[in-house]
PDB file of C-alpha atoms (C1' of nucleotides) in Angstrom:
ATOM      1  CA  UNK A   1      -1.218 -49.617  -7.341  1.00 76.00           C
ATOM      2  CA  UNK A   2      -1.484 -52.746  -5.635  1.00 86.00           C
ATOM      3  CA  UNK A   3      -5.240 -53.390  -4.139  1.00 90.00           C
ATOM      4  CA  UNK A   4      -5.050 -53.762  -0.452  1.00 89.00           C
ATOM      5  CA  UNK A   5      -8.385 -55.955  -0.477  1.00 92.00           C
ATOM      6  CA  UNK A   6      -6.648 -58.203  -2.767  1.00 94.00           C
ATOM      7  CA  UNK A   7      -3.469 -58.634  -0.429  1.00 91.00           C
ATOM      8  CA  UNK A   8      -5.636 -59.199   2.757  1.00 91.00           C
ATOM      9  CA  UNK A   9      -7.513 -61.325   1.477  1.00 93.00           C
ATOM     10  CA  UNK A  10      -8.024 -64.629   3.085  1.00 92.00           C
ATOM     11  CA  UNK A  11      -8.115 -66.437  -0.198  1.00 94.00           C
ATOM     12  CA  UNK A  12      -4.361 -67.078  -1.424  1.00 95.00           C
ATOM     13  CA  UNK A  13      -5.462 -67.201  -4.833  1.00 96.00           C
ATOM     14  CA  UNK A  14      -6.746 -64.064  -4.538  1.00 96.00           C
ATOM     15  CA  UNK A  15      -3.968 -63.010  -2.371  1.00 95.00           C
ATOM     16  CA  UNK A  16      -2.114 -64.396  -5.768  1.00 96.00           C
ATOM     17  CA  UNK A  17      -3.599 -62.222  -8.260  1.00 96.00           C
ATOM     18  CA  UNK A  18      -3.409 -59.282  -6.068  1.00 95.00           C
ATOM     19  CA  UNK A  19       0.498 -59.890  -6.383  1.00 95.00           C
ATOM     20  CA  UNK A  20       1.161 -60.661 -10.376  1.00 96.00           C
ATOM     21  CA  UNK A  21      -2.544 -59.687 -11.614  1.00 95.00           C
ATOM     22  CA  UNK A  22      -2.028 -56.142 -13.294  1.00 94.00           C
ATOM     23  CA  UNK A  23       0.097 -55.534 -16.842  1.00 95.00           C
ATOM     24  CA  UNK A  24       3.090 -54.752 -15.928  1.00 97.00           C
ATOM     25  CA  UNK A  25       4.438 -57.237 -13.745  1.00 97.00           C
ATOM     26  CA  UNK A  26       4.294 -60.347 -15.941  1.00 97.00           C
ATOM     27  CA  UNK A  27       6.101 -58.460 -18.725  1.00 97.00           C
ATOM     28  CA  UNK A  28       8.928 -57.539 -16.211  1.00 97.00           C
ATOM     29  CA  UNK A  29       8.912 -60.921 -15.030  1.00 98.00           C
ATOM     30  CA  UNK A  30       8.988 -62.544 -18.185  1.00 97.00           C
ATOM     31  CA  UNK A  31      12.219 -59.858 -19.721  1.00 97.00           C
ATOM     32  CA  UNK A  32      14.215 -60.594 -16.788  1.00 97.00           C
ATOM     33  CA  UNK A  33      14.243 -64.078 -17.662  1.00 97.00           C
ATOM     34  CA  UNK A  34      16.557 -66.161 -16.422  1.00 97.00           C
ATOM     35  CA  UNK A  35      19.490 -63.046 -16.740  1.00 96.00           C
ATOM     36  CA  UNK A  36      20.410 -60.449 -14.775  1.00 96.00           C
ATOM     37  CA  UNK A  37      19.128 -57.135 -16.600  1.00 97.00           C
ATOM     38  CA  UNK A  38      20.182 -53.899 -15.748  1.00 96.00           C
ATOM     39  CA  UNK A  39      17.100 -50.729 -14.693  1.00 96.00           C
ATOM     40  CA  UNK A  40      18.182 -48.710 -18.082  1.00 95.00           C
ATOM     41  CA  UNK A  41      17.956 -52.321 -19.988  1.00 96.00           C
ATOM     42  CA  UNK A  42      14.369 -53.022 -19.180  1.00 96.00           C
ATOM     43  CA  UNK A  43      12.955 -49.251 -19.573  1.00 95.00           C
ATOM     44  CA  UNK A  44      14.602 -49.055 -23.233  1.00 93.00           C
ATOM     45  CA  UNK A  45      13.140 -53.072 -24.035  1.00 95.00           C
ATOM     46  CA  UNK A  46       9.906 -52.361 -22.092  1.00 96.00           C
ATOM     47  CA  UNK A  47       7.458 -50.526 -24.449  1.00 93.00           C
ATOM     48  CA  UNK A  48       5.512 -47.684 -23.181  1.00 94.00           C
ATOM     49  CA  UNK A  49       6.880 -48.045 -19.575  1.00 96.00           C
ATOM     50  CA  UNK A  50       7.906 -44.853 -17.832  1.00 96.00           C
ATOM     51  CA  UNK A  51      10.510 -44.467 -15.334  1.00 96.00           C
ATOM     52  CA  UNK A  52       8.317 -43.717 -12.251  1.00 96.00           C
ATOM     53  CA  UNK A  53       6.438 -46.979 -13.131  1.00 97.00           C
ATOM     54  CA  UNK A  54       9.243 -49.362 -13.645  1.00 97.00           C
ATOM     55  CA  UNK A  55      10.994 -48.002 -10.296  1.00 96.00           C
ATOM     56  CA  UNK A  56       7.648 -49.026  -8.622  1.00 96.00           C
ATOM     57  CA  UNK A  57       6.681 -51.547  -9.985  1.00 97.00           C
ATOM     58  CA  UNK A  58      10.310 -53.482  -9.612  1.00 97.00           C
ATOM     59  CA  UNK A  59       9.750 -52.453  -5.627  1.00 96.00           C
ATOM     60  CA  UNK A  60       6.284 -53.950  -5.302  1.00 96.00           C
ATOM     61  CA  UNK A  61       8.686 -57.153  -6.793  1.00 97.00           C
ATOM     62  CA  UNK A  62      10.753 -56.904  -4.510  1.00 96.00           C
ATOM     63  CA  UNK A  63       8.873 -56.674  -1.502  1.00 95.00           C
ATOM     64  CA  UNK A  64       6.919 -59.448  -2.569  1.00 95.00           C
ATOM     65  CA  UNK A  65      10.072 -61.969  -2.897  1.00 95.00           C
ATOM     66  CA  UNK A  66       9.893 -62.132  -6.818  1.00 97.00           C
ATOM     67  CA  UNK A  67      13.438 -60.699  -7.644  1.00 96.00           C
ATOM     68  CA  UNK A  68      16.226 -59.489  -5.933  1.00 96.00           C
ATOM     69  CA  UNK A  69      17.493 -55.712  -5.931  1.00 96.00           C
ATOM     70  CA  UNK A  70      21.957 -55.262  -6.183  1.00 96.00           C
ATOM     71  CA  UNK A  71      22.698 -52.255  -6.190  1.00 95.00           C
ATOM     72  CA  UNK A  72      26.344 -51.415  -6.849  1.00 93.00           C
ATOM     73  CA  UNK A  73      28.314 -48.299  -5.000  1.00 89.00           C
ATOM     74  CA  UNK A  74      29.806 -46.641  -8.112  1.00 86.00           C
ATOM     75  CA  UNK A  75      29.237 -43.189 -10.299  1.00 83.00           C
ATOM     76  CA  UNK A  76      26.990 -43.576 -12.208  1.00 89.00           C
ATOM     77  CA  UNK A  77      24.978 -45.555 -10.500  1.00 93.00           C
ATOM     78  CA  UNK A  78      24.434 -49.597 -11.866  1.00 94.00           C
ATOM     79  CA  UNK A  79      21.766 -51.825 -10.316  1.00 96.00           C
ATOM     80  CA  UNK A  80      21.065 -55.217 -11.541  1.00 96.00           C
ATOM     81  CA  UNK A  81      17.834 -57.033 -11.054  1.00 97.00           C
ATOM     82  CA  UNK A  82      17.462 -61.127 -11.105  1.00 97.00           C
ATOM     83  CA  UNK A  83      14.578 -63.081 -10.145  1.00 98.00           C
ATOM     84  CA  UNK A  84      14.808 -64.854  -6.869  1.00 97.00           C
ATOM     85  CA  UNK A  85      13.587 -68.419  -6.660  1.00 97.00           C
ATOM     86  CA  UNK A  86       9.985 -67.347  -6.561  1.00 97.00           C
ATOM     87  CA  UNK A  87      11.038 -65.726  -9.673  1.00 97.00           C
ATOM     88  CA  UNK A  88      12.176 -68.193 -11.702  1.00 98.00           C
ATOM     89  CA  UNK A  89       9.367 -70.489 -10.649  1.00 98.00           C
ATOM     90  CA  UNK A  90       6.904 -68.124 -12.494  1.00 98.00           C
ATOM     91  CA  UNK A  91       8.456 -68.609 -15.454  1.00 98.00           C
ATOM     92  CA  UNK A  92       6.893 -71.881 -16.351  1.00 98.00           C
ATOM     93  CA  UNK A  93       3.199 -69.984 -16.134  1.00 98.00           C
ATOM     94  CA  UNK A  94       4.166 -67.167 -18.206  1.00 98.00           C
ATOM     95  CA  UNK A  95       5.367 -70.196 -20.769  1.00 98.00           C
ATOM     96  CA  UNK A  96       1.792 -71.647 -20.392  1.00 98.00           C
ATOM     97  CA  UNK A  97       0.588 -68.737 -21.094  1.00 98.00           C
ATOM     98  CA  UNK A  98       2.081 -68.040 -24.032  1.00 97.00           C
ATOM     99  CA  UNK A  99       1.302 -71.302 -25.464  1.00 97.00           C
ATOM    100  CA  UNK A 100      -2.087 -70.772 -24.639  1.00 97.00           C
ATOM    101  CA  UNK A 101      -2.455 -67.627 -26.107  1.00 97.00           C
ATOM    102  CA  UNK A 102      -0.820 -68.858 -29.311  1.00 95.00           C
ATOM    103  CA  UNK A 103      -3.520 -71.857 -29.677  1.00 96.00           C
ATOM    104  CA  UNK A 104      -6.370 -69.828 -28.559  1.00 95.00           C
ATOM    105  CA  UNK A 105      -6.058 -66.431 -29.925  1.00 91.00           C
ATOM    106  CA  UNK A 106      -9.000 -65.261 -32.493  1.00 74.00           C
ATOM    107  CA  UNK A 107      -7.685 -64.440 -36.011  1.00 58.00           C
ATOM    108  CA  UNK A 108      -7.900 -60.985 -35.843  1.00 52.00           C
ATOM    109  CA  UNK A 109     -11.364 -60.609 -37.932  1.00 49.00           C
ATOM    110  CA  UNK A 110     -11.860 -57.815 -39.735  1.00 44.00           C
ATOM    111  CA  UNK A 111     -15.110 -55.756 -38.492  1.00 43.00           C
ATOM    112  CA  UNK A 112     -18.175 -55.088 -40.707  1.00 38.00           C
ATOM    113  CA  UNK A 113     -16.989 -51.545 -41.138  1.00 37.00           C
ATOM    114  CA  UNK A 114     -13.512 -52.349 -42.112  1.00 37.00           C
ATOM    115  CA  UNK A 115     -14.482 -54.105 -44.720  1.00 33.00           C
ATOM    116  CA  UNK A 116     -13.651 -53.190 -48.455  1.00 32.00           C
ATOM    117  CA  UNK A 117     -16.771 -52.188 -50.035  1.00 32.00           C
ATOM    118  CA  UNK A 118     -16.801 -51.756 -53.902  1.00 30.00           C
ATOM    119  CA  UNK A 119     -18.597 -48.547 -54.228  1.00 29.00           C
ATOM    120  CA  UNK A 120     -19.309 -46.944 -57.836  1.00 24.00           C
TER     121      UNK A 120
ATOM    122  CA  UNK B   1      -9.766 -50.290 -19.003  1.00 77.00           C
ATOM    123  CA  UNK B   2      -8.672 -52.224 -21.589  1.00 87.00           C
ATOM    124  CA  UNK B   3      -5.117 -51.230 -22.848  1.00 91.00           C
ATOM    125  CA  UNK B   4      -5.266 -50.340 -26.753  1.00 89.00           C
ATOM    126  CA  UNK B   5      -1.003 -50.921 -26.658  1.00 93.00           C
ATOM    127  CA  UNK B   6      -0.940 -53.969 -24.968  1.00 94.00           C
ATOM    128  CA  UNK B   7      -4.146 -55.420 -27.615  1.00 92.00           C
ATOM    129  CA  UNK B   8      -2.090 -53.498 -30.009  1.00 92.00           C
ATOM    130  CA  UNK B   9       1.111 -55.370 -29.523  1.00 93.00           C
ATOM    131  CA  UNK B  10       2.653 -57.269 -32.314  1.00 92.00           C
ATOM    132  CA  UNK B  11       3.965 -59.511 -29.320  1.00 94.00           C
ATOM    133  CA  UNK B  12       1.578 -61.962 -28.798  1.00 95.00           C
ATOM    134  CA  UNK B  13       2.081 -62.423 -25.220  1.00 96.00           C
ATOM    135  CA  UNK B  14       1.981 -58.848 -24.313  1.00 96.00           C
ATOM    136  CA  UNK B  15      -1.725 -59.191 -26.163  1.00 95.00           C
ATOM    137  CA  UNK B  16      -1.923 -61.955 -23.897  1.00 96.00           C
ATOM    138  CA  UNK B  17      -1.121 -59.973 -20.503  1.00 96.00           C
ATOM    139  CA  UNK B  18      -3.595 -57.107 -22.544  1.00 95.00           C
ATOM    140  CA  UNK B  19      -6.569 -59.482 -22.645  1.00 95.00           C
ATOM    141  CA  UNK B  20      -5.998 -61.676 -18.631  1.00 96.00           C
ATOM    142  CA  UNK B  21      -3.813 -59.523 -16.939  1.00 95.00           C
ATOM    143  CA  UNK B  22      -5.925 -57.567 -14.592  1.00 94.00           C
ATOM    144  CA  UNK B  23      -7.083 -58.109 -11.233  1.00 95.00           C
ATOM    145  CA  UNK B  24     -10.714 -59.218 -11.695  1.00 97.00           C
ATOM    146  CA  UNK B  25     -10.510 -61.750 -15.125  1.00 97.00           C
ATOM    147  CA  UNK B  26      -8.845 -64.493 -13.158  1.00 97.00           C
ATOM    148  CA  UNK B  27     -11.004 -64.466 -10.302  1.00 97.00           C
ATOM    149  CA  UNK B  28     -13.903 -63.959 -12.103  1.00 98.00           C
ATOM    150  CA  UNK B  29     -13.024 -67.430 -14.542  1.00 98.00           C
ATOM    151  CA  UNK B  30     -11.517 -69.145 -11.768  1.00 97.00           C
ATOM    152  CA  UNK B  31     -15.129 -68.333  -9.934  1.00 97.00           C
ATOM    153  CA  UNK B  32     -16.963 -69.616 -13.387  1.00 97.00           C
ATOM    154  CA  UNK B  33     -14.972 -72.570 -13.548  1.00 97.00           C
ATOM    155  CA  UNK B  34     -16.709 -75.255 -15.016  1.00 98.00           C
ATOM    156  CA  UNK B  35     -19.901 -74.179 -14.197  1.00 96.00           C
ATOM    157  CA  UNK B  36     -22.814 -72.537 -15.358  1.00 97.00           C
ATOM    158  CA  UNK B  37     -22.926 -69.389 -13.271  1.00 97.00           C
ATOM    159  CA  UNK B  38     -25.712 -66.454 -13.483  1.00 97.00           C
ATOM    160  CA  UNK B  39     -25.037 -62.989 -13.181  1.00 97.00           C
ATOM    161  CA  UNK B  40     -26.351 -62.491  -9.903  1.00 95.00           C
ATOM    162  CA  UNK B  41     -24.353 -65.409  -8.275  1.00 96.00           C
ATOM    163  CA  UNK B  42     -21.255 -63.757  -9.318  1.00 96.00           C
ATOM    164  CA  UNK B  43     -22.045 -60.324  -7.811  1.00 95.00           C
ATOM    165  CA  UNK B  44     -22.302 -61.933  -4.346  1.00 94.00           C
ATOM    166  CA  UNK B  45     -19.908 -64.429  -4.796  1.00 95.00           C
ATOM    167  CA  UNK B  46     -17.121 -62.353  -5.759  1.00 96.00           C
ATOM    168  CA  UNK B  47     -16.007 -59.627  -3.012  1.00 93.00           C
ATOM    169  CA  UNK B  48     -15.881 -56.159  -3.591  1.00 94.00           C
ATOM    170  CA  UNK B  49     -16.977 -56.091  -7.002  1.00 96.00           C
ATOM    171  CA  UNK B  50     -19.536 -53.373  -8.474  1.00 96.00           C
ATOM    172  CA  UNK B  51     -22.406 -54.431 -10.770  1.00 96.00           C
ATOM    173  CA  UNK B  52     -20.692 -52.053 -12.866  1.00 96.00           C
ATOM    174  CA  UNK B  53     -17.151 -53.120 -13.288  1.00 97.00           C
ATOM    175  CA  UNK B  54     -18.586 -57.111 -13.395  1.00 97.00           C
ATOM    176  CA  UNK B  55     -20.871 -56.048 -16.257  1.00 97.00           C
ATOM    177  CA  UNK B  56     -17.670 -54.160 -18.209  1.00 97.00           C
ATOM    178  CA  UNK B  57     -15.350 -57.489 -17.074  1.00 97.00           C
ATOM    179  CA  UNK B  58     -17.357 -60.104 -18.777  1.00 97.00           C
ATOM    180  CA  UNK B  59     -18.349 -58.103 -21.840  1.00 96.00           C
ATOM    181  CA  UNK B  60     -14.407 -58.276 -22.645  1.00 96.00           C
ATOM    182  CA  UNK B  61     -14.263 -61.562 -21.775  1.00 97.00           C
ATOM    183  CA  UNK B  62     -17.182 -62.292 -23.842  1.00 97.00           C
ATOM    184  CA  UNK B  63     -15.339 -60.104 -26.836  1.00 95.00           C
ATOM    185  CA  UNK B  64     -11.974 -62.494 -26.353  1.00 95.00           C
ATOM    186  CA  UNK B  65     -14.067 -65.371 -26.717  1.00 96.00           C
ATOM    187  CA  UNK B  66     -13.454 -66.689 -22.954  1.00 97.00           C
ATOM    188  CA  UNK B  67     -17.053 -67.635 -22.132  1.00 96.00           C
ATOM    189  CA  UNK B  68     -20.311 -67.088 -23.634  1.00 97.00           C
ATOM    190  CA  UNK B  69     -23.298 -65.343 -22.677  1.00 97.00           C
ATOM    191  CA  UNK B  70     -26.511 -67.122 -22.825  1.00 96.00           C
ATOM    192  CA  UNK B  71     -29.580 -64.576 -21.943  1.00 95.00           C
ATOM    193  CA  UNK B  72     -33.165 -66.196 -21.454  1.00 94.00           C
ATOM    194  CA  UNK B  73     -35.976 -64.260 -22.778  1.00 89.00           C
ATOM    195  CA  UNK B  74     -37.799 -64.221 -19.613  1.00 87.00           C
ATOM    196  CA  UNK B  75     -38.781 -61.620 -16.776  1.00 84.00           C
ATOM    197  CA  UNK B  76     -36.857 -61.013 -14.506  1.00 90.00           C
ATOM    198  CA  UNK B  77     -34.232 -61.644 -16.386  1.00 93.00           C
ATOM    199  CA  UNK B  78     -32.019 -64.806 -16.330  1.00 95.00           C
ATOM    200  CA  UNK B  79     -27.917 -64.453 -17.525  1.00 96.00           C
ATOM    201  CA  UNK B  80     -26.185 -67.631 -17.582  1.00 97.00           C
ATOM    202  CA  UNK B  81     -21.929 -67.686 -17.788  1.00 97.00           C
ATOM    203  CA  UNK B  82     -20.066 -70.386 -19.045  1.00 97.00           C
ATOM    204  CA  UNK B  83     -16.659 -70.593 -20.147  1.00 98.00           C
ATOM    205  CA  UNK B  84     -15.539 -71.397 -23.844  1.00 97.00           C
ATOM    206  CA  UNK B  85     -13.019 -73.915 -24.890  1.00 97.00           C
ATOM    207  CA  UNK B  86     -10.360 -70.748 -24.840  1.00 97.00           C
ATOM    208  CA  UNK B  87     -11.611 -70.093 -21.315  1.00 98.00           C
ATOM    209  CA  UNK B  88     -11.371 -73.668 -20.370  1.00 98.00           C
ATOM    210  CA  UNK B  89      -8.411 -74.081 -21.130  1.00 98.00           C
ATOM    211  CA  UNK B  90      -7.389 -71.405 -18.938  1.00 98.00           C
ATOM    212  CA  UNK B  91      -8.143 -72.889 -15.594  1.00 98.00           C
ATOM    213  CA  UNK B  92      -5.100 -75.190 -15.802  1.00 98.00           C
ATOM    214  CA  UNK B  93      -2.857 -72.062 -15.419  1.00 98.00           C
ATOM    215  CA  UNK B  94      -5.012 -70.717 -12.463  1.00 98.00           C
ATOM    216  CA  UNK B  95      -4.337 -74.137 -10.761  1.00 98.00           C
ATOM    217  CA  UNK B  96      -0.538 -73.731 -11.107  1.00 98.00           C
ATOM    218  CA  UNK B  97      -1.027 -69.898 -10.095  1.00 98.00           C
ATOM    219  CA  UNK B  98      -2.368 -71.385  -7.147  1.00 97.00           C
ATOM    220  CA  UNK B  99       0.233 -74.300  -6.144  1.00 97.00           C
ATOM    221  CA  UNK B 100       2.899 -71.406  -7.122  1.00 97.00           C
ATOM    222  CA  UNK B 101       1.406 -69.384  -4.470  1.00 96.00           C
ATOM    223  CA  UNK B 102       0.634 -71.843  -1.909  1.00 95.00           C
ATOM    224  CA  UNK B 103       4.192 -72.840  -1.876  1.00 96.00           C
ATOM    225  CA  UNK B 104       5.719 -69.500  -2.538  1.00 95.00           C
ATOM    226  CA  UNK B 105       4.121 -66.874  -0.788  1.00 90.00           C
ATOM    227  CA  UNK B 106       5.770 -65.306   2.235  1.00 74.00           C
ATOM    228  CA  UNK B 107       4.479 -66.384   5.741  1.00 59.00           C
ATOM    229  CA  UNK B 108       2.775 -62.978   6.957  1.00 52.00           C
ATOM    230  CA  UNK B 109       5.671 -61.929   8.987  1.00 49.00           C
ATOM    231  CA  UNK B 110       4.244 -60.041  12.235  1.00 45.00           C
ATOM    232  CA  UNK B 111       5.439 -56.142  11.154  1.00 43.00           C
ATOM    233  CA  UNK B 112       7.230 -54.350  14.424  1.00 38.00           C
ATOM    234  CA  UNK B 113       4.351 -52.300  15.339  1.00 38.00           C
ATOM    235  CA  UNK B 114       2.187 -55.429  14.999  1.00 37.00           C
ATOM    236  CA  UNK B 115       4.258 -57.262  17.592  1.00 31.00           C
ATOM    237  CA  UNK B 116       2.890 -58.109  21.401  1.00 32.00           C
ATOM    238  CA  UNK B 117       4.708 -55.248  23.467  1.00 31.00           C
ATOM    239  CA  UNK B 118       4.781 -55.913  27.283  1.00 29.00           C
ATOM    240  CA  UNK B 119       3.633 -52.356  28.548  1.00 28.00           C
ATOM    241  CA  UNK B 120       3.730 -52.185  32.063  1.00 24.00           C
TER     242      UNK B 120
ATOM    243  C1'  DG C   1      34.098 -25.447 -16.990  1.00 55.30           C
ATOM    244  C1'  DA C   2      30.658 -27.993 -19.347  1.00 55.30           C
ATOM    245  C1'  DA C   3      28.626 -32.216 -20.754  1.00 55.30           C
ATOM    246  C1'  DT C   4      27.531 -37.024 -20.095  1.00 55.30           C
ATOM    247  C1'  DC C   5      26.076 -41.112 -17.882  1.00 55.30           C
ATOM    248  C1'  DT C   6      22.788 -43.803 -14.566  1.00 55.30           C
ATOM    249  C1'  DG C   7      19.027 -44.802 -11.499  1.00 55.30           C
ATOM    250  C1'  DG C   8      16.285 -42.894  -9.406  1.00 55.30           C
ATOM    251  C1'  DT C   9      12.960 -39.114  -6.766  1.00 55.30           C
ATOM    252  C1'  DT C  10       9.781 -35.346  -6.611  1.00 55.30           C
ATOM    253  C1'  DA C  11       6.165 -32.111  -7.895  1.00 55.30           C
ATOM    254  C1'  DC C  12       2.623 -31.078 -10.860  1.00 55.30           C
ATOM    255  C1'  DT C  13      -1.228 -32.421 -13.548  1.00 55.30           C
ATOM    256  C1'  DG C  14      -5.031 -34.696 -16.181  1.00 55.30           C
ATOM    257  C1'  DC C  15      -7.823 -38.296 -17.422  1.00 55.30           C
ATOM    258  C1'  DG C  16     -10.325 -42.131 -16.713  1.00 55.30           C
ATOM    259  C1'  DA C  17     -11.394 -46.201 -13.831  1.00 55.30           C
ATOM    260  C1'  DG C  18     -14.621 -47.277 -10.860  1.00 55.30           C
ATOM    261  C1'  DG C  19     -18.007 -46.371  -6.978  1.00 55.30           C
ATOM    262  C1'  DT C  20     -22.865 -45.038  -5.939  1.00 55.30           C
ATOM    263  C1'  DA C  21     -27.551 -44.373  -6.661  1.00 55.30           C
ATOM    264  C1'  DA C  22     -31.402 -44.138  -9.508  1.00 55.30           C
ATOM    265  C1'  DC C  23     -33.972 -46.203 -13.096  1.00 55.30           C
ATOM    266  C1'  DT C  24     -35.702 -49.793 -16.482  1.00 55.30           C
ATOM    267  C1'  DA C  25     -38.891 -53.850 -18.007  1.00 55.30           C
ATOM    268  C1'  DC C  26     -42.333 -57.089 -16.853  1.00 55.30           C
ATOM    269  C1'  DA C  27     -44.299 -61.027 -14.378  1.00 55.30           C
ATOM    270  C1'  DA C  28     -45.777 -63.005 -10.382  1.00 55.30           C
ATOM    271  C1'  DA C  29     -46.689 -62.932  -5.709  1.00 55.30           C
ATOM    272  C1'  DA C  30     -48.697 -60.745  -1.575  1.00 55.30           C
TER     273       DA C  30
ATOM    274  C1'  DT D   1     -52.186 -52.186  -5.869  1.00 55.30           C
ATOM    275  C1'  DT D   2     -47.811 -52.477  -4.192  1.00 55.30           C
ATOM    276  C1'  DT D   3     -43.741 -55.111  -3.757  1.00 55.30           C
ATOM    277  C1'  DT D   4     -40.219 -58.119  -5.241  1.00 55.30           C
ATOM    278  C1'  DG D   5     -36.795 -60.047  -8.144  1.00 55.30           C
ATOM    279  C1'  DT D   6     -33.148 -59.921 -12.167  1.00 55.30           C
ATOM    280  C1'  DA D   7     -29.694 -58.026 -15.046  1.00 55.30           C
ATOM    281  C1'  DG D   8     -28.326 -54.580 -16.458  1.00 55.30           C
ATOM    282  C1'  DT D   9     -27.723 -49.189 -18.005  1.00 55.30           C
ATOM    283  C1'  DT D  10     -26.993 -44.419 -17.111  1.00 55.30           C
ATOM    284  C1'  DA D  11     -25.503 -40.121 -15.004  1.00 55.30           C
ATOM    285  C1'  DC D  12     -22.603 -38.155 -11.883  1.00 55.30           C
ATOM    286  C1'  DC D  13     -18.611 -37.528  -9.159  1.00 55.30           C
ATOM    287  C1'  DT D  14     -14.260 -38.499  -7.004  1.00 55.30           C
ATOM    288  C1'  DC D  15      -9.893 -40.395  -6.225  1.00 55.30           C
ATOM    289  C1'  DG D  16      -5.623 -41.891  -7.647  1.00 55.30           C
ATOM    290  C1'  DC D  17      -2.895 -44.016 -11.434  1.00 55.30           C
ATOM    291  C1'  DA D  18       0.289 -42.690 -14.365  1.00 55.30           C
ATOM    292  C1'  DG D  19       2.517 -39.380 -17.653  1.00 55.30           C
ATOM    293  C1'  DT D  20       5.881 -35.489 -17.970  1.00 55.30           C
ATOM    294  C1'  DA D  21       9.539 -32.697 -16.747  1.00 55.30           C
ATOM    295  C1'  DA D  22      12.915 -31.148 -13.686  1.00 55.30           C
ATOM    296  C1'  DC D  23      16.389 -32.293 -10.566  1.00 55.30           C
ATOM    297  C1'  DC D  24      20.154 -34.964  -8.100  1.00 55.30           C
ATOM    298  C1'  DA D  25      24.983 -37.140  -7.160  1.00 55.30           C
ATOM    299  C1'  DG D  26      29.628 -37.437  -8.527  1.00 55.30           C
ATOM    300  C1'  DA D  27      33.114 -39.477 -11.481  1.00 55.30           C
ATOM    301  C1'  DT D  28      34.854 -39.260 -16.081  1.00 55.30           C
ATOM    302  C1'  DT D  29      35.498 -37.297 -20.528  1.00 55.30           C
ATOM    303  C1'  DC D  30      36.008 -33.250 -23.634  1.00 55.30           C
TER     304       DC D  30
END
DNA sequence: GAATCTGGTTACTGCGAGGTAACTACAAAA
DNA sequence: TTTTGTAGTTACCTCGCAGTAACCAGATTC
C-alpha cells in the first residue's frame, strides 16, 4: 500500500508523495478536519471505503505523524482520531486544492456520442 | 487506474483527489515544471517508472487538461510536454507540499535492529 | 438467553495495475 | 546493409490491493 521506493527515496518530495500521494489519505485528512471524529464516523461519511482500508490506512497516518490514535478502555470499544500538528498543517494544501480545482476544472463536456441526435 | 467513483463524485474535491491523487502525477508535473520536456527525458529522469505506466500517466493528464502534447511529424519521433495553465497553476501547491515536508517530516529515527551493537 | 453495539482482525478471493519483452515506423549514420 | 534512435503499442503474466464475510470481546439492554 505504501511504495517502499517512494519512502526511501532520497528526494523528500518524493519521500512526500510517497506519504499523502494515493486517494484515500487526503479525503481522511481533509474529514477529520479540525475535530476529533470517531472510526464508525468516518467509515459511514467516507464513500466507498471499507473497513479493512480505513483501519490501514488511519495506521499508515499514524505512523507517519499525521494524526493521533486515543483509544478509550470501555465496551464497546470508542477510539477517536485528531490530526496532530503535522495534521492540521495539511489542511491549508487540501484548501488550495480545492480552490484550484474549483477554478480549473473542465465543464464536464458532453462527448460526441452523448450527444442528442434528431433521428427520423 | 483511474477511479470511476472518485471522477464520479458530485464532491468536487474528491474529483480533485480522483484526477492528482496518485503517486506518479505530482512527480511527473513537478518534473515538467515549467519546461518543455520530451518523452524520453522523463523516462530517465523519473526513477522507477515503466514506459508503460508514463505513457498511461500523461494520457490522463493530457485528458484533465494538465499539459499538452505536442508530437512532431518527424522520424524518430519527437514528443514534447508542457504544462497548461490548469497544470501551471498546480506547481504552487507542490512547492508548499514540499516546505510542508521539509519542515514536517520525521528525522529517520535509527530502528533497534538498525542500531550500532557492541558485539564482543 | 439472545441481541446489540463498536472497532477492529483474519481468511479467502478476484481483478486489475503494472512490469517485461518484443515489435513498429522510418531516416540517417556507420 | 546493418545499426541506431524515438515514442510508443501490444501481448502476456504475476503479484498484491482491496472487497467480502465471518468472527471477536464484553457490557448493556430486552
Amino acid at each position: 500500500m505504501r511504495d517502499e521506493r517512494f519512502c526511501a527515496s532520497n528526494c523528500s518530495f518524493t519521500r512526500a508523495i510517497g506519504t499523502i500521494g494515493n486517494k484515500w489519505k487526503p479525503i481522511i485528512i481533509n474529514v477529520i478536519g479540525t475535530r476529533t471524529v470517531r472510526f464508525g464516523q468516518m467509515d459511514s461519511i467516507i464513500p466507498h471505503i471499507s473497513r479493512k482500508v480505513l483501519t490501514e490506512q488511519l495506521k499508515e497516518l499514524e505512523e507517519d505523524g499525521l494524526l493521533t490514535r486515543i483509544a478509550y478502555k470501555e465496551l464497546p470499544p470508542r477510539v477517536d482520531y485528531r490530526l496532530s500538528e503535522k495534521g492540521l498543517a495539511f489542511l491549508p494544501i487540501l484548501e488550495s486544492i480545492k480552490e484550484w480545482n474549483l477554478k480549473y476544472e473542465v465543464a464536464l463536456t458532453p462527448k460526441e456520442n452523448d450527444r442528442i441526435t434528431y433521428s427520423k
